[in-house]
């Protein structure tokens, strides 16, 4: 059987907190180019702390939500780490082969949810009628 | 101000942002002066992250640095275990896009006035699924099946032609049984397994009967039923016949546990054997291989088999034997709850196969182990059985129409 250890690397102390911005649907570019380095949008907060996100010509009004159950961000441990673990673990050699581990990279406790339909920005209003 | 140039990004300028705000017909005076510009990272790692929804106890376990493990087998669903609990892992998908941001400032932490500030924020992954945890009762049936393969029949039988050498250490059980360590330990205790030279073994029934017989003899000889059994002395006397671990195990597993005086006497090595447990053992010896047994004959044989001064009673064999009072003569037969399926549906099917109608009193010992904090025996029966009244007694039968 496969046994995967899940742990916070610093022995549980002081785990980073990440955040999620959740959008309805998918983000797509007009042309199929890699998303890397691309600008997504401007995130503002009103004085009442309500989030406003402007993506392209869409205005999104959102809400900050505290997650009822926090999310752990898990990453698989690199090969290098694995070999260190199995080297130390010579007592249970037969299991070392199957052992891998996930690290809790961060915990997510809050997200900004944009669930309403985006409002369009009408950029080019004809000046002369 | 934000750093002027970061690798690969076209930084947003104040005029860019203000132009968009104007087009959007938003007034900058309504907004906090800090703008967070979201960018996709140069290295999007959509597949290298997994999101796991954490229950409070799991989060606490992780934060206190305790062991949390995912255990899976190609043939079984993966589970997550903490020290004490088991959870089913379920993948949940969402059509929403979740953008993961290692850094983000929320409204209350931003200044309400001052100069406009532009901060770049990186999205390192876009995720559409996460794993949910649901607490489950562990499947411990496997534990018994594994240990049944090679029961311990005494040190002289080790290595004989019947020995399959299929023995298991605790670490091996951990890697085979999908349950937390505490649950495995409780499971081992429940099936009465004994650790012999590092391996967890079930004692062969005949063998354990022999050991217990010797212990009982010794108790009668030295008046230990009344005065309490001296563990040290008991192991010493029987050391030529049986390994110390086995004697100690048999004494412990047939002692009174709920007794509060136990705790204090444990250190002084004094144990009080439990009448109920000893009587149950002798009943098992009588019934195990004998099929249907005439009830009054059994009761007589059973009472004669137990040590003097011990009294047999039906309550001792609840969940181990069934009685048919409608047949003539009345009969009893071996029917152990430990041999029945763990799955609730299967359990009820098997029970109603064995016997069409059960009274509450009869069925309770056969379903009690399926209950949890939320579901008691009554709730289980409401859901999985049909109730009817027969001669003024409420009886339970299968929901399936036959």
Coordinates of C-alpha atoms in Angstrom, one line a residue:
Chain A
X1 CA 0.0 0.0 0.0
X2 CA 1.1 3.5 -0.7
X3 CA 1.6 5.7 2.4
X4 CA 2.0 9.4 1.9
X5 CA 3.0 11.5 4.8
X6 CA 1.4 15.0 4.9
X7 CA 3.1 17.5 7.1
X8 CA 3.9 21.2 7.7
X9 CA 7.7 21.4 7.0
X10 CA 8.5 23.6 10.0
X11 CA 7.0 21.0 12.4
X12 CA 3.6 22.6 12.3
X13 CA 4.7 26.1 13.4
X14 CA 4.0 29.2 11.4
X15 CA 2.5 28.0 8.2
X16 CA 2.1 30.7 5.5
X17 CA -1.3 31.9 4.7
X18 CA -2.2 32.2 1.0
X19 CA -5.4 33.5 -0.5
X20 CA -7.8 32.6 -3.3
X21 CA -9.5 34.8 -5.8
X22 CA -12.4 32.7 -7.1
X23 CA -14.1 33.6 -10.4
X24 CA -17.0 32.1 -12.1
X25 CA -15.9 30.4 -15.3
X26 CA -12.5 30.4 -16.8
X27 CA -10.0 33.1 -17.7
X28 CA -9.2 32.9 -21.4
X29 CA -7.1 35.1 -23.7
X30 CA -8.3 36.1 -27.1
X31 CA -5.4 34.3 -28.7
X32 CA -4.2 30.9 -27.4
X33 CA -1.0 32.2 -25.9
X34 CA 0.6 31.0 -22.6
X35 CA -0.9 32.8 -19.6
X36 CA 2.5 33.2 -17.9
X37 CA 3.4 36.8 -17.1
X38 CA 0.1 38.0 -18.4
X39 CA -1.7 40.8 -16.6
X40 CA -5.1 39.8 -15.2
X41 CA -6.7 42.8 -13.6
X42 CA -6.7 45.5 -10.9
X43 CA -8.1 44.6 -7.5
X44 CA -9.5 47.5 -5.5
X45 CA -11.1 47.7 -2.2
X46 CA -13.8 50.2 -1.4
X47 CA -13.7 52.1 1.9
X48 CA -16.3 49.6 3.1
X49 CA -13.7 46.8 2.3
X50 CA -15.7 45.4 -0.5
X51 CA -13.5 44.0 -3.3
X52 CA -13.8 45.2 -6.8
X53 CA -11.9 43.5 -9.6
X54 CA -11.6 45.0 -13.1
X55 CA -10.6 42.4 -15.7
X56 CA -10.5 43.7 -19.3
X57 CA -13.8 45.4 -19.8
X58 CA -15.5 43.6 -16.9
X59 CA -16.2 45.0 -13.5
X60 CA -16.7 42.3 -10.8
X61 CA -18.1 43.0 -7.4
X62 CA -17.0 40.4 -4.9
X63 CA -17.1 39.4 -1.2
X64 CA -14.4 38.3 1.2
X65 CA -15.3 34.9 2.6
X66 CA -13.7 33.1 5.6
X67 CA -13.6 29.5 4.7
X68 CA -15.6 27.3 7.0
X69 CA -12.9 24.6 6.5
X70 CA -9.5 25.9 5.6
X71 CA -7.7 24.6 2.6
X72 CA -4.2 23.2 2.8
X73 CA -2.0 23.8 -0.3
X74 CA 0.0 20.5 -0.8
X75 CA 3.0 20.0 -2.9
X76 CA 4.7 16.8 -3.6
X77 CA 8.2 16.5 -2.1
X78 CA 11.0 16.6 -4.6
X79 CA 13.0 13.5 -5.4
X80 CA 16.0 14.8 -3.6
X81 CA 14.1 15.0 -0.3
X82 CA 12.6 11.6 -0.8
X83 CA 16.0 10.0 -1.1
X84 CA 17.1 11.7 2.2
X85 CA 14.0 10.4 3.9
X86 CA 14.6 6.8 2.7
X87 CA 18.2 6.9 3.5
X88 CA 17.5 7.8 7.1
X89 CA 14.7 5.3 7.2
X90 CA 16.8 2.2 6.6
X91 CA 15.1 0.3 9.4
X92 CA 12.0 0.0 7.3
X93 CA 13.6 -0.5 4.0
X94 CA 10.8 -2.4 2.4
X95 CA 8.5 0.6 3.0
X96 CA 10.9 3.3 2.1
X97 CA 10.3 2.5 -1.5
X98 CA 6.6 3.3 -1.3
X99 CA 7.0 6.3 1.0
X100 CA 6.5 9.7 -0.5
X101 CA 5.4 12.9 1.1
X102 CA 3.3 16.0 0.7
X103 CA 4.3 19.3 2.3
X104 CA 1.8 21.7 3.4
X105 CA 3.1 24.8 1.6
X106 CA 0.4 27.1 2.9
X107 CA -3.0 27.3 4.5
X108 CA -5.8 29.2 2.9
X109 CA -8.4 30.6 5.3
X110 CA -10.0 33.4 3.3
X111 CA -11.0 33.9 -0.3
X112 CA -12.5 36.6 -2.4
X113 CA -15.4 35.2 -4.3
X114 CA -16.7 37.0 -7.4
X115 CA -19.9 35.2 -8.1
X116 CA -22.1 37.8 -9.7
X117 CA -22.3 38.4 -13.4
X118 CA -19.6 40.8 -14.5
X119 CA -20.8 44.3 -15.5
X120 CA -19.4 45.4 -18.8
X121 CA -17.5 48.6 -19.3
X122 CA -18.7 50.5 -22.3
X123 CA -15.5 52.2 -23.4
X124 CA -16.3 53.9 -26.7
X125 CA -19.4 55.9 -26.3
X126 CA -19.8 57.8 -29.6
X127 CA -19.2 61.4 -28.8
X128 CA -21.3 62.8 -31.5
X129 CA -24.7 61.6 -32.2
Chain B
X1 CA 5.5 52.6 -5.2
X2 CA 5.9 49.2 -6.7
X3 CA 9.2 48.1 -8.1
X4 CA 9.7 49.6 -11.5
X5 CA 10.6 46.4 -13.3
X6 CA 10.0 42.9 -12.4
X7 CA 11.1 40.2 -14.7
X8 CA 8.7 39.6 -17.5
X9 CA 5.9 41.8 -16.3
X10 CA 4.6 44.9 -18.0
X11 CA 4.0 47.0 -14.9
X12 CA 0.9 48.9 -14.6
X13 CA 1.2 52.6 -14.3
X14 CA -1.0 55.0 -12.3
X15 CA -2.4 56.5 -15.5
X16 CA -3.3 53.0 -16.8
X17 CA -5.2 52.3 -13.6
X18 CA -6.9 55.7 -13.5
X19 CA -7.9 55.4 -17.1
X20 CA -9.6 52.1 -16.5
X21 CA -11.4 53.4 -13.4
X22 CA -12.7 56.3 -15.3
X23 CA -14.0 54.1 -18.1
X24 CA -15.6 51.9 -15.5
X25 CA -17.2 55.0 -14.0
X26 CA -15.7 54.3 -10.6
X27 CA -14.7 57.2 -8.4
X28 CA -11.2 56.9 -6.9
X29 CA -12.5 58.6 -3.8
X30 CA -14.8 55.7 -3.1
X31 CA -11.8 53.3 -3.2
X32 CA -8.9 52.7 -0.9
X33 CA -5.7 54.2 -2.5
X34 CA -3.9 50.8 -2.7
X35 CA -4.4 48.9 -5.9
X36 CA -3.3 45.3 -6.2
X37 CA -2.5 44.3 -9.8
X38 CA -2.9 40.6 -10.4
X39 CA -0.5 38.9 -12.8
X40 CA 0.0 35.3 -13.8
X41 CA 3.3 34.1 -12.5
X42 CA 6.1 33.3 -14.9
X43 CA 5.8 29.7 -13.8
X44 CA 2.3 28.6 -13.5
X45 CA 2.1 25.4 -11.5
X46 CA -1.5 24.4 -12.0
X47 CA -0.8 20.7 -11.6
X48 CA 1.8 20.7 -8.8
X49 CA -0.6 21.9 -6.2
X50 CA -3.3 19.9 -4.5
X51 CA -5.9 21.6 -2.3
X52 CA -7.1 19.7 0.7
X53 CA -10.0 20.8 2.7
X54 CA -9.1 20.5 6.4
X55 CA -11.4 19.5 9.3
X56 CA -10.6 21.3 12.5
X57 CA -9.0 18.1 14.1
X58 CA -6.8 17.5 11.0
X59 CA -5.7 21.2 11.0
X60 CA -4.8 20.9 14.7
X61 CA -2.9 17.7 14.1
X62 CA -0.9 19.3 11.3
X63 CA -0.2 22.4 13.3
X64 CA 1.0 20.5 16.3
X65 CA 3.4 18.6 14.0
X66 CA 1.6 15.3 14.4
X67 CA 1.6 12.6 11.8
X68 CA -1.0 12.8 9.1
X69 CA -0.9 10.2 6.4
X70 CA -2.7 9.3 3.2
X71 CA -3.0 5.6 2.9
X72 CA -4.2 4.0 -0.3
X73 CA -4.2 0.8 -2.2
X74 CA -5.0 0.4 -5.9
X75 CA -8.0 -1.6 -4.9
X76 CA -9.3 0.7 -2.2
X77 CA -10.2 4.4 -2.0
X78 CA -7.5 6.5 -0.4
X79 CA -8.0 7.5 3.2
X80 CA -6.3 10.1 5.3
X81 CA -5.5 9.2 8.9
X82 CA -4.4 11.2 11.9
X83 CA -3.3 9.6 15.2
X84 CA -6.8 8.8 16.1
X85 CA -9.2 9.2 13.2
X86 CA -9.8 8.0 9.6
X87 CA -11.2 10.2 6.8
X88 CA -12.3 9.3 3.3
X89 CA -10.7 11.4 0.6
X90 CA -13.1 12.7 -2.1
X91 CA -12.2 14.8 -5.0
X92 CA -14.5 17.7 -5.6
X93 CA -14.6 19.7 -8.9
X94 CA -15.8 23.2 -9.4
X95 CA -16.5 25.1 -12.6
X96 CA -15.2 28.2 -10.9
X97 CA -11.5 29.1 -11.3
X98 CA -9.6 29.4 -8.1
X99 CA -6.6 31.7 -8.5
X100 CA -4.0 30.9 -5.9
X101 CA -2.2 34.0 -4.5
X102 CA 0.7 33.5 -2.1
X103 CA 0.4 37.1 -1.2
X104 CA -2.7 39.2 -1.0
X105 CA -3.9 42.0 1.3
X106 CA -7.5 42.2 2.3
X107 CA -9.4 45.4 2.7
X108 CA -9.2 45.9 6.5
X109 CA -5.3 45.8 6.2
X110 CA -5.1 48.5 3.6
X111 CA -4.8 52.2 4.5
X112 CA -7.8 54.3 3.9
X113 CA -5.9 57.4 2.8
X114 CA -2.5 58.5 1.6
X115 CA -0.9 58.3 -1.8
X116 CA -1.9 55.7 -4.4
X117 CA 0.1 52.6 -4.1
X118 CA 0.5 49.9 -6.8
X119 CA 1.4 46.4 -5.7
X120 CA 1.9 43.5 -8.0
X121 CA 0.4 40.2 -6.9
X122 CA 1.3 36.9 -8.4
X123 CA -1.2 34.1 -9.3
X124 CA 0.9 30.9 -9.1
X125 CA -1.8 28.5 -10.1
X126 CA -5.4 28.2 -11.3
X127 CA -7.1 25.3 -9.7
X128 CA -10.5 23.7 -10.4
X129 CA -10.6 20.9 -7.9
X130 CA -9.9 20.1 -4.3
X131 CA -10.1 17.2 -1.9
X132 CA -12.7 16.9 0.8
X133 CA -12.5 14.9 3.9
X134 CA -15.3 12.9 5.4
X135 CA -14.8 11.1 8.7
X136 CA -15.5 7.4 8.3
X137 CA -15.4 4.3 10.5
X138 CA -12.3 2.4 9.7
X139 CA -12.5 -0.9 7.9
X140 CA -10.8 -3.2 10.4
X141 CA -12.1 -6.5 9.1
X142 CA -8.9 -6.9 7.2
X143 CA -7.0 -6.9 10.5
X144 CA -8.7 -10.1 11.6
X145 CA -8.5 -11.7 8.2
X146 CA -4.7 -11.0 8.1
X147 CA -4.0 -12.4 11.6
X148 CA -6.3 -15.4 11.1
X149 CA -3.9 -16.6 8.4
X150 CA -1.4 -17.9 10.9
X151 CA -2.7 -18.1 14.5
X152 CA -0.3 -18.8 17.3
X153 CA -0.6 -22.4 18.5
X154 CA 2.3 -22.4 21.0
X155 CA 6.0 -22.1 20.8
X156 CA 6.6 -25.7 19.9
X157 CA 4.3 -25.3 16.8
X158 CA 6.3 -22.3 15.5
X159 CA 8.1 -23.5 12.3
X160 CA 6.1 -26.7 12.0
X161 CA 4.4 -27.7 8.7
X162 CA 1.3 -25.7 9.5
X163 CA 3.3 -22.5 10.1
X164 CA 2.8 -20.2 7.1
X165 CA 5.3 -17.6 8.5
X166 CA 2.7 -14.9 7.6
X167 CA 3.2 -12.8 10.6
X168 CA 2.8 -9.0 10.9
X169 CA 4.5 -6.3 12.9
X170 CA 2.6 -3.2 13.8
X171 CA 4.4 -1.2 11.1
X172 CA 3.2 -3.8 8.5
X173 CA -0.3 -3.6 9.8
X174 CA -0.2 0.2 9.5
X175 CA 0.7 -0.1 5.8
X176 CA -2.0 -2.7 5.1
X177 CA -5.0 -1.5 7.1
X178 CA -6.6 1.8 6.2
X179 CA -7.1 3.1 9.7
X180 CA -5.4 5.4 12.2
X181 CA -2.9 4.0 14.7
X182 CA -5.3 4.4 17.6
X183 CA -8.0 2.6 15.7
X184 CA -5.7 -0.2 14.7
X185 CA -4.7 -0.6 18.4
X186 CA -8.3 -0.6 19.4
X187 CA -9.1 -3.1 16.6
X188 CA -6.3 -5.4 17.8
X189 CA -7.6 -5.2 21.3
X190 CA -11.1 -6.0 20.1
X191 CA -10.1 -9.1 18.2
X192 CA -8.0 -10.1 21.2
X193 CA -4.7 -10.1 19.4
X194 CA -1.5 -10.6 21.3
X195 CA 2.0 -9.2 20.6
X196 CA 4.5 -12.1 20.6
X197 CA 8.1 -11.3 19.9
X198 CA 7.2 -8.2 17.9
X199 CA 4.5 -9.8 15.8
X200 CA 0.7 -9.3 16.3
X201 CA -0.9 -12.8 16.5
X202 CA -4.3 -14.2 17.2
X203 CA -4.2 -17.1 19.6
X204 CA -5.5 -20.4 18.3
X205 CA -8.8 -21.1 20.2
X206 CA -7.7 -24.5 21.4
X207 CA -4.4 -23.2 22.5
X208 CA -5.8 -20.2 24.3
X209 CA -8.2 -22.6 26.0
X210 CA -5.3 -24.6 27.3
X211 CA -3.6 -21.5 28.6
X212 CA -6.7 -20.2 30.3
X213 CA -7.3 -23.7 31.8
X214 CA -3.9 -23.5 33.5
X215 CA -4.5 -20.0 34.7
X216 CA -7.9 -21.0 36.1
X217 CA -6.3 -24.1 37.8
X218 CA -3.7 -21.9 39.4
X219 CA -6.3 -19.4 40.5
X220 CA -8.3 -22.0 42.2
X221 CA -5.3 -23.5 43.8
X222 CA -4.1 -20.2 45.3
X223 CA -7.5 -18.6 45.9
X224 CA -6.7 -15.9 43.4
X225 CA -10.3 -15.5 42.3
X226 CA -10.9 -13.9 45.6
X227 CA -7.6 -12.4 46.6
X228 CA -6.5 -11.3 43.1
X229 CA -4.0 -12.9 40.7
X230 CA -0.4 -12.0 41.1
X231 CA 0.8 -11.5 37.5
X232 CA 4.5 -12.0 38.3
X233 CA 3.9 -15.2 40.2
X234 CA 1.5 -16.5 37.6
X235 CA 3.9 -15.9 34.7
X236 CA 6.7 -17.5 36.7
X237 CA 4.8 -20.7 37.5
X238 CA 3.6 -21.1 33.9
X239 CA 6.8 -20.0 32.3
X240 CA 7.9 -23.5 31.3
X241 CA 4.6 -24.1 29.5
X242 CA 3.8 -20.8 27.9
X243 CA 5.6 -17.7 26.8
X244 CA 5.2 -14.8 29.2
X245 CA 3.5 -12.6 26.6
X246 CA 0.8 -15.1 26.2
X247 CA 0.1 -15.7 29.9
X248 CA 0.1 -11.9 30.5
X249 CA -2.2 -11.4 27.5
X250 CA -4.7 -14.1 28.6
X251 CA -4.8 -12.7 32.2
X252 CA -5.2 -9.1 31.0
X253 CA -7.9 -9.9 28.4
X254 CA -9.9 -11.9 31.0
X255 CA -9.6 -9.3 33.8
X256 CA -12.0 -6.7 35.0
X257 CA -11.2 -3.5 33.2
X258 CA -13.9 -1.2 34.3
X259 CA -13.0 -1.7 37.9
X260 CA -11.6 1.5 39.4
X261 CA -9.4 -0.5 41.8
X262 CA -7.7 -2.0 38.7
X263 CA -5.6 1.1 38.1
X264 CA -4.1 1.1 41.6
X265 CA -3.6 -2.7 41.7
X266 CA -2.1 -2.7 38.2
X267 CA 1.2 -1.4 39.5
X268 CA 1.2 -3.9 42.3
X269 CA 0.7 -6.7 39.7
X270 CA -2.6 -7.8 41.1
X271 CA -5.4 -8.7 38.6
X272 CA -9.0 -9.7 39.2
X273 CA -10.3 -12.1 36.7
X274 CA -13.7 -11.3 35.3
X275 CA -16.5 -13.9 35.8
X276 CA -18.3 -12.7 32.6
X277 CA -15.2 -13.0 30.4
X278 CA -14.2 -16.4 31.7
X279 CA -17.7 -17.8 31.3
X280 CA -18.0 -16.3 27.8
X281 CA -14.8 -18.1 26.9
X282 CA -16.1 -21.5 28.2
X283 CA -19.4 -20.9 26.3
X284 CA -17.4 -20.3 23.1
X285 CA -15.5 -23.6 23.7
X286 CA -18.8 -25.5 24.0
X287 CA -20.6 -23.9 21.1
X288 CA -17.9 -23.1 18.5
X289 CA -17.8 -26.4 16.7
X290 CA -21.1 -28.0 17.8
X291 CA -23.7 -26.6 15.4
X292 CA -27.2 -26.4 16.9
X293 CA -27.1 -27.4 20.6
X294 CA -30.1 -28.3 22.7
X295 CA -30.5 -25.3 24.9
X296 CA -31.0 -27.0 28.3
X297 CA -28.1 -29.5 27.6
X298 CA -25.9 -26.6 26.7
X299 CA -26.7 -24.6 29.8
X300 CA -25.9 -27.6 31.9
X301 CA -22.7 -28.4 30.1
X302 CA -21.6 -24.7 30.2
X303 CA -22.2 -24.3 33.9
X304 CA -20.3 -27.5 34.6
X305 CA -17.3 -26.3 32.5
X306 CA -16.7 -23.0 34.3
X307 CA -14.7 -22.7 37.5
X308 CA -16.6 -23.3 40.8
X309 CA -18.2 -20.3 42.3
X310 CA -18.7 -18.7 38.8
X311 CA -22.2 -18.3 37.5
X312 CA -23.2 -18.4 33.9
X313 CA -25.8 -16.1 32.5
X314 CA -27.3 -15.2 29.1
X315 CA -25.9 -11.7 29.2
X316 CA -22.4 -13.1 29.0
X317 CA -23.0 -14.6 25.5
X318 CA -24.8 -11.7 23.9
X319 CA -23.6 -11.2 20.4
X320 CA -21.9 -14.6 20.4
X321 CA -24.8 -17.1 20.3
X322 CA -28.4 -17.2 19.1
X323 CA -31.3 -19.0 20.7
X324 CA -34.4 -20.3 19.0
X325 CA -37.2 -20.5 21.6
X326 CA -39.8 -21.5 19.1
X327 CA -38.3 -24.8 18.1
X328 CA -38.9 -27.9 20.1
X329 CA -36.6 -28.5 21.9
X330 CA -35.2 -25.0 22.2
X331 CA -31.8 -24.7 20.6
X332 CA -28.7 -22.5 20.8
X333 CA -26.0 -22.0 18.2
X334 CA -22.7 -20.1 17.8
X335 CA -23.2 -16.9 15.9
X336 CA -20.6 -14.3 16.5
X337 CA -21.0 -10.6 15.7
X338 CA -17.2 -10.5 14.9
X339 CA -17.7 -12.8 11.9
X340 CA -20.4 -10.6 10.3
X341 CA -19.7 -8.0 7.6
X342 CA -18.8 -4.4 8.5
X343 CA -20.9 -2.8 5.8
X344 CA -24.2 -1.8 7.3
X345 CA -26.3 -3.0 4.3
X346 CA -24.5 -6.3 4.1
X347 CA -24.8 -6.8 7.9
X348 CA -28.6 -6.4 7.9
X349 CA -28.9 -8.7 4.9
X350 CA -26.9 -11.4 6.6
X351 CA -28.8 -11.0 9.9
X352 CA -32.2 -11.3 8.2
X353 CA -30.9 -14.3 6.3
X354 CA -30.0 -16.0 9.5
X355 CA -33.3 -15.2 11.2
X356 CA -36.4 -13.5 9.7
X357 CA -37.6 -11.7 12.8
X358 CA -35.7 -10.2 15.6
X359 CA -36.8 -8.5 18.8
X360 CA -34.9 -5.3 19.8
X361 CA -33.2 -7.2 22.6
X362 CA -32.0 -9.9 20.2
X363 CA -30.7 -7.7 17.5
X364 CA -29.0 -5.0 19.5
X365 CA -25.8 -6.9 20.3
X366 CA -25.5 -7.6 16.5
X367 CA -25.7 -4.0 15.3
X368 CA -24.4 -2.0 18.3
X369 CA -20.9 -1.9 16.8
X370 CA -22.3 -0.1 13.8
X371 CA -23.6 2.9 15.7
X372 CA -21.8 6.2 16.1
X373 CA -22.4 9.5 17.9
X374 CA -25.2 10.4 15.4
X375 CA -26.9 7.1 14.9
X376 CA -28.0 4.9 17.7
X377 CA -29.5 1.4 17.4
X378 CA -33.0 2.8 17.1
X379 CA -32.0 5.0 14.2
X380 CA -30.2 2.2 12.4
X381 CA -33.3 -0.1 12.7
X382 CA -35.6 2.7 11.4
X383 CA -33.4 3.0 8.4
X384 CA -32.5 -0.6 7.6
X385 CA -35.3 -2.7 9.0
X386 CA -39.1 -2.9 9.0
X387 CA -40.8 -2.9 12.3
X388 CA -44.0 -4.9 13.0
X389 CA -45.8 -6.0 16.1
X390 CA -46.2 -9.6 16.9
X391 CA -48.1 -10.7 20.0
X392 CA -47.6 -7.3 21.4
X393 CA -43.8 -7.4 20.9
X394 CA -42.1 -5.2 18.4
X395 CA -40.2 -7.3 15.9
X396 CA -37.8 -6.2 13.1
X397 CA -37.5 -7.8 9.7
X398 CA -36.0 -7.1 6.3
X399 CA -37.2 -4.1 4.4
X400 CA -37.0 -6.2 1.3
X401 CA -40.3 -7.9 0.3
X402 CA -39.7 -11.5 -0.1

